[in-house]
mmCIF file of C-alpha atoms in Angstrom:
data_model
loop_
_atom_site.group_PDB
_atom_site.id
_atom_site.type_symbol
_atom_site.label_atom_id
_atom_site.label_comp_id
_atom_site.label_asym_id
_atom_site.label_seq_id
_atom_site.Cartn_x
_atom_site.Cartn_y
_atom_site.Cartn_z
ATOM 1 C CA MET A 107 -0.026 0.012 0.004
ATOM 2 C CA PHE A 108 1.126 3.527 -0.691
ATOM 3 C CA ALA A 109 -0.380 6.993 -0.642
ATOM 4 C CA SER A 110 0.417 9.633 -3.206
ATOM 5 C CA THR A 111 -0.569 13.036 -4.453
ATOM 6 C CA ALA A 112 0.761 15.607 -6.857
ATOM 7 C CA GLY A 113 3.874 17.204 -5.410
ATOM 8 C CA GLY A 114 4.158 14.568 -2.693
ATOM 9 C CA ARG A 115 2.319 16.590 -0.091
ATOM 10 C CA ILE A 116 -1.163 17.993 0.495
ATOM 11 C CA ALA A 117 -1.003 21.847 0.389
ATOM 12 C CA LEU A 118 -4.345 23.522 1.271
ATOM 13 C CA ASP A 119 -5.531 27.092 1.686
ATOM 14 C CA ARG A 120 -8.182 27.758 4.299
ATOM 15 C CA GLY A 121 -11.431 28.047 2.459
ATOM 16 C CA GLY A 122 -9.788 26.990 -0.850
ATOM 17 C CA ALA A 123 -10.061 24.101 -3.300
ATOM 18 C CA ALA A 124 -9.647 20.511 -2.304
ATOM 19 C CA GLN A 125 -6.646 18.455 -3.207
ATOM 20 C CA GLU A 126 -6.948 14.834 -4.342
ATOM 21 C CA PHE A 127 -4.762 11.941 -3.256
ATOM 22 C CA THR A 128 -4.765 8.171 -3.843
ATOM 23 C CA VAL A 129 -4.289 5.123 -1.752
ATOM 24 C CA ASP A 130 -3.081 2.157 -3.805
ATOM 25 C CA VAL A 131 -3.641 -1.218 -2.150
ATOM 26 C CA HIS A 132 -1.821 -4.236 -3.547
ATOM 27 C CA ASN A 133 -2.196 -7.743 -2.212
ATOM 28 C CA GLY A 134 0.610 -10.240 -2.512
ATOM 29 C CA ASN A 135 0.342 -13.911 -3.342
ATOM 30 C CA THR A 136 0.285 -15.232 0.211
ATOM 31 C CA ARG A 137 -3.441 -15.003 1.175
ATOM 32 C CA ALA A 138 -6.752 -13.387 0.439
ATOM 33 C CA TYR A 139 -8.151 -10.788 2.885
ATOM 34 C CA THR A 140 -11.782 -10.765 3.922
ATOM 35 C CA GLY A 141 -11.904 -7.302 5.290
ATOM 36 C CA LEU A 142 -9.370 -4.484 4.583
ATOM 37 C CA ARG A 143 -10.139 -0.900 5.415
ATOM 38 C CA VAL A 144 -8.164 2.248 4.640
ATOM 39 C CA VAL A 145 -8.119 4.340 7.796
ATOM 40 C CA LEU A 146 -7.037 8.036 7.857
ATOM 41 C CA GLN A 147 -5.961 9.789 11.020
ATOM 42 C CA MET A 148 -4.028 12.844 12.154
ATOM 43 C CA GLU A 149 -3.138 14.719 15.300
ATOM 44 C CA THR A 150 -4.598 18.137 16.052
ATOM 45 C CA MET A 151 -2.847 21.061 14.411
ATOM 46 C CA ALA A 152 -1.496 22.601 17.514
ATOM 47 C CA GLN A 153 -0.193 25.804 15.930
ATOM 48 C CA THR A 154 -3.494 27.552 16.397
ATOM 49 C CA ALA A 155 -6.226 27.788 19.096
ATOM 50 C CA ALA A 156 -8.870 25.145 19.660
ATOM 51 C CA ALA A 157 -9.465 23.398 16.337
ATOM 52 C CA PRO A 158 -12.997 22.629 15.070
ATOM 53 C CA ALA A 159 -14.008 19.012 14.440
ATOM 54 C CA ALA A 160 -11.684 17.017 12.154
ATOM 55 C CA ASN A 161 -9.030 19.741 12.375
ATOM 56 C CA GLY A 162 -11.210 22.077 10.264
ATOM 57 C CA LEU A 163 -10.751 19.571 7.276
ATOM 58 C CA VAL A 164 -13.297 17.854 5.129
ATOM 59 C CA LEU A 165 -12.334 14.427 3.797
ATOM 60 C CA GLU A 166 -14.206 12.819 0.916
ATOM 61 C CA ARG A 167 -13.868 9.448 -0.790
ATOM 62 C CA ARG A 168 -14.869 8.875 -4.471
ATOM 63 C CA ASP A 169 -17.397 6.177 -4.806
ATOM 64 C CA PRO A 170 -16.010 4.010 -7.670
ATOM 65 C CA ALA A 171 -19.541 2.743 -8.606
ATOM 66 C CA THR A 172 -21.137 6.166 -9.068
ATOM 67 C CA GLY A 173 -18.235 8.557 -9.353
ATOM 68 C CA ALA A 174 -19.788 10.749 -6.578
ATOM 69 C CA TRP A 175 -17.659 12.090 -3.778
ATOM 70 C CA ARG A 176 -18.974 11.101 -0.338
ATOM 71 C CA ARG A 177 -17.871 12.234 3.087
ATOM 72 C CA ALA A 178 -15.339 9.982 4.747
ATOM 73 C CA GLU A 179 -14.118 9.719 8.294
ATOM 74 C CA LEU A 180 -10.946 11.523 9.274
ATOM 75 C CA ARG A 181 -10.045 10.574 12.813
ATOM 76 C CA VAL A 182 -8.314 13.356 14.724
ATOM 77 C CA ALA A 183 -6.612 11.882 17.867
ATOM 78 C CA ASN A 184 -3.205 11.415 19.459
ATOM 79 C CA ASP A 185 -3.737 7.717 20.056
ATOM 80 C CA MET A 186 -4.346 4.633 17.836
ATOM 81 C CA TYR A 187 -7.847 3.126 17.579
ATOM 82 C CA PRO A 188 -7.855 -0.641 18.081
ATOM 83 C CA HIS A 189 -8.313 -2.460 14.812
ATOM 84 C CA HIS A 190 -11.104 -4.685 16.018
ATOM 85 C CA LEU A 191 -13.390 -1.591 16.611
ATOM 86 C CA TYR A 192 -13.427 -0.547 13.026
ATOM 87 C CA PRO A 193 -16.454 -1.462 10.978
ATOM 88 C CA ASP A 194 -16.163 -4.052 8.209
ATOM 89 C CA GLY A 195 -13.580 -3.732 5.525
ATOM 90 C CA THR A 196 -13.873 -4.987 1.986
ATOM 91 C CA PRO A 197 -12.354 -8.201 0.545
ATOM 92 C CA LEU A 198 -9.082 -8.272 -1.408
ATOM 93 C CA ALA A 199 -8.146 -11.415 -3.248
ATOM 94 C CA ARG A 200 -4.593 -12.716 -3.606
ATOM 95 C CA GLU A 201 -2.573 -10.795 -6.165
ATOM 96 C CA ALA A 202 -5.421 -8.211 -6.510
ATOM 97 C CA SER A 203 -5.155 -4.460 -6.354
ATOM 98 C CA ARG A 204 -7.456 -1.436 -5.990
ATOM 99 C CA VAL A 205 -7.029 2.283 -5.898
ATOM 100 C CA GLU A 206 -9.082 4.479 -3.557
ATOM 101 C CA ARG A 207 -9.397 8.198 -4.410
ATOM 102 C CA TYR A 208 -9.817 10.820 -1.743
ATOM 103 C CA ARG A 209 -9.872 14.627 -1.545
ATOM 104 C CA LEU A 210 -9.161 16.869 1.369
ATOM 105 C CA ARG A 211 -10.036 20.561 1.758
ATOM 106 C CA ALA A 212 -9.701 23.104 4.625
ATOM 107 C CA LEU A 213 -12.626 25.083 6.026
ATOM 108 C CA ALA A 214 -12.296 28.853 6.153
ATOM 109 C CA ASP A 215 -12.379 28.848 9.943
ATOM 110 C CA GLY A 216 -10.049 25.934 10.506
ATOM 111 C CA PRO A 217 -6.493 26.090 11.913
ATOM 112 C CA ALA A 218 -3.343 26.499 9.921
ATOM 113 C CA GLY A 219 -0.186 24.519 10.224
ATOM 114 C CA SER A 220 1.379 21.233 9.203
ATOM 115 C CA GLN A 221 0.728 17.699 10.351
ATOM 116 C CA PRO A 222 1.245 14.232 8.800
ATOM 117 C CA LEU A 223 -1.788 12.407 7.647
ATOM 118 C CA LEU A 224 -1.462 8.748 8.735
ATOM 119 C CA VAL A 225 -2.815 6.239 6.269
ATOM 120 C CA GLN A 226 -3.332 2.682 7.660
ATOM 121 C CA LEU A 227 -4.404 -0.446 5.988
ATOM 122 C CA VAL A 228 -6.464 -2.247 8.767
ATOM 123 C CA ASP A 229 -7.409 -5.911 8.584
ATOM 124 C CA THR A 230 -10.840 -5.722 10.269
ATOM 125 C CA SER A 231 -11.082 -9.487 10.236
ATOM 126 C CA ALA A 232 -7.996 -10.032 12.364
ATOM 127 C CA PRO A 233 -8.613 -11.588 15.847
ATOM 128 C CA GLU A 234 -9.157 -9.057 18.599
ATOM 129 C CA ASP A 235 -5.875 -10.065 20.286
ATOM 130 C CA ALA A 236 -3.768 -9.783 17.088
ATOM 131 C CA GLY A 237 -0.623 -7.786 17.249
ATOM 132 C CA THR A 238 -0.310 -4.560 15.154
ATOM 133 C CA ASP A 239 1.920 -6.281 12.601
ATOM 134 C CA LEU A 240 -0.960 -8.585 11.790
ATOM 135 C CA ALA A 241 -3.943 -6.235 12.199
ATOM 136 C CA VAL A 242 -2.341 -3.304 10.512
ATOM 137 C CA PRO A 243 -0.331 -4.764 7.629
ATOM 138 C CA ARG A 244 0.735 -1.432 6.091
ATOM 139 C CA THR A 245 1.036 2.215 6.968
ATOM 140 C CA ALA A 246 2.043 5.323 5.016
ATOM 141 C CA SER A 247 1.740 9.071 5.483
ATOM 142 C CA LEU A 248 1.388 12.295 3.557
ATOM 143 C CA MET A 249 2.250 15.684 4.912
ATOM 144 C CA VAL A 250 -0.651 18.190 5.166
ATOM 145 C CA THR A 251 -0.047 21.895 5.278
ATOM 146 C CA VAL A 252 -2.908 24.326 5.704
ATOM 147 C CA ASN A 253 -2.051 27.919 4.891
ATOM 148 C CA ALA A 254 -3.834 30.653 6.811
ATOM 149 C CA GLU A 255 -4.316 32.854 3.711
ATOM 150 C CA ARG A 256 -5.788 31.797 0.414
ATOM 151 C CA GLY A 257 -2.968 31.442 -2.191
#
């Protein structure tokens, strides 16, 4: 799995346009997965006062069936959420791949600053007592910078 975007980072202006990024998920030839879920998380942007919900950011995922953009969950927290508490993931066969498209935008009243966006591939079918190496087979990150002024 890897995450990518034009320029290698997400650069946003408060109240400005969204920037797209992709998460490419590739399965090897060892086993099929019954439930994989891409999870996106970041810490609070501490450079400004109290942040609104989701760091003042709006995350959307493109629905591959309809082409519509739908709101997606962006978890803002300083701790990791246990894998077994995430809702169902989707199957991925051996040697299969998929690309998930996302876009992120900053609200006009949100904070400014920089923070990494953690991208995790979570195996929602892993046993509750599974270690992180089994329950979260891959991680990646993209740097997100929100500028205070529109560019």
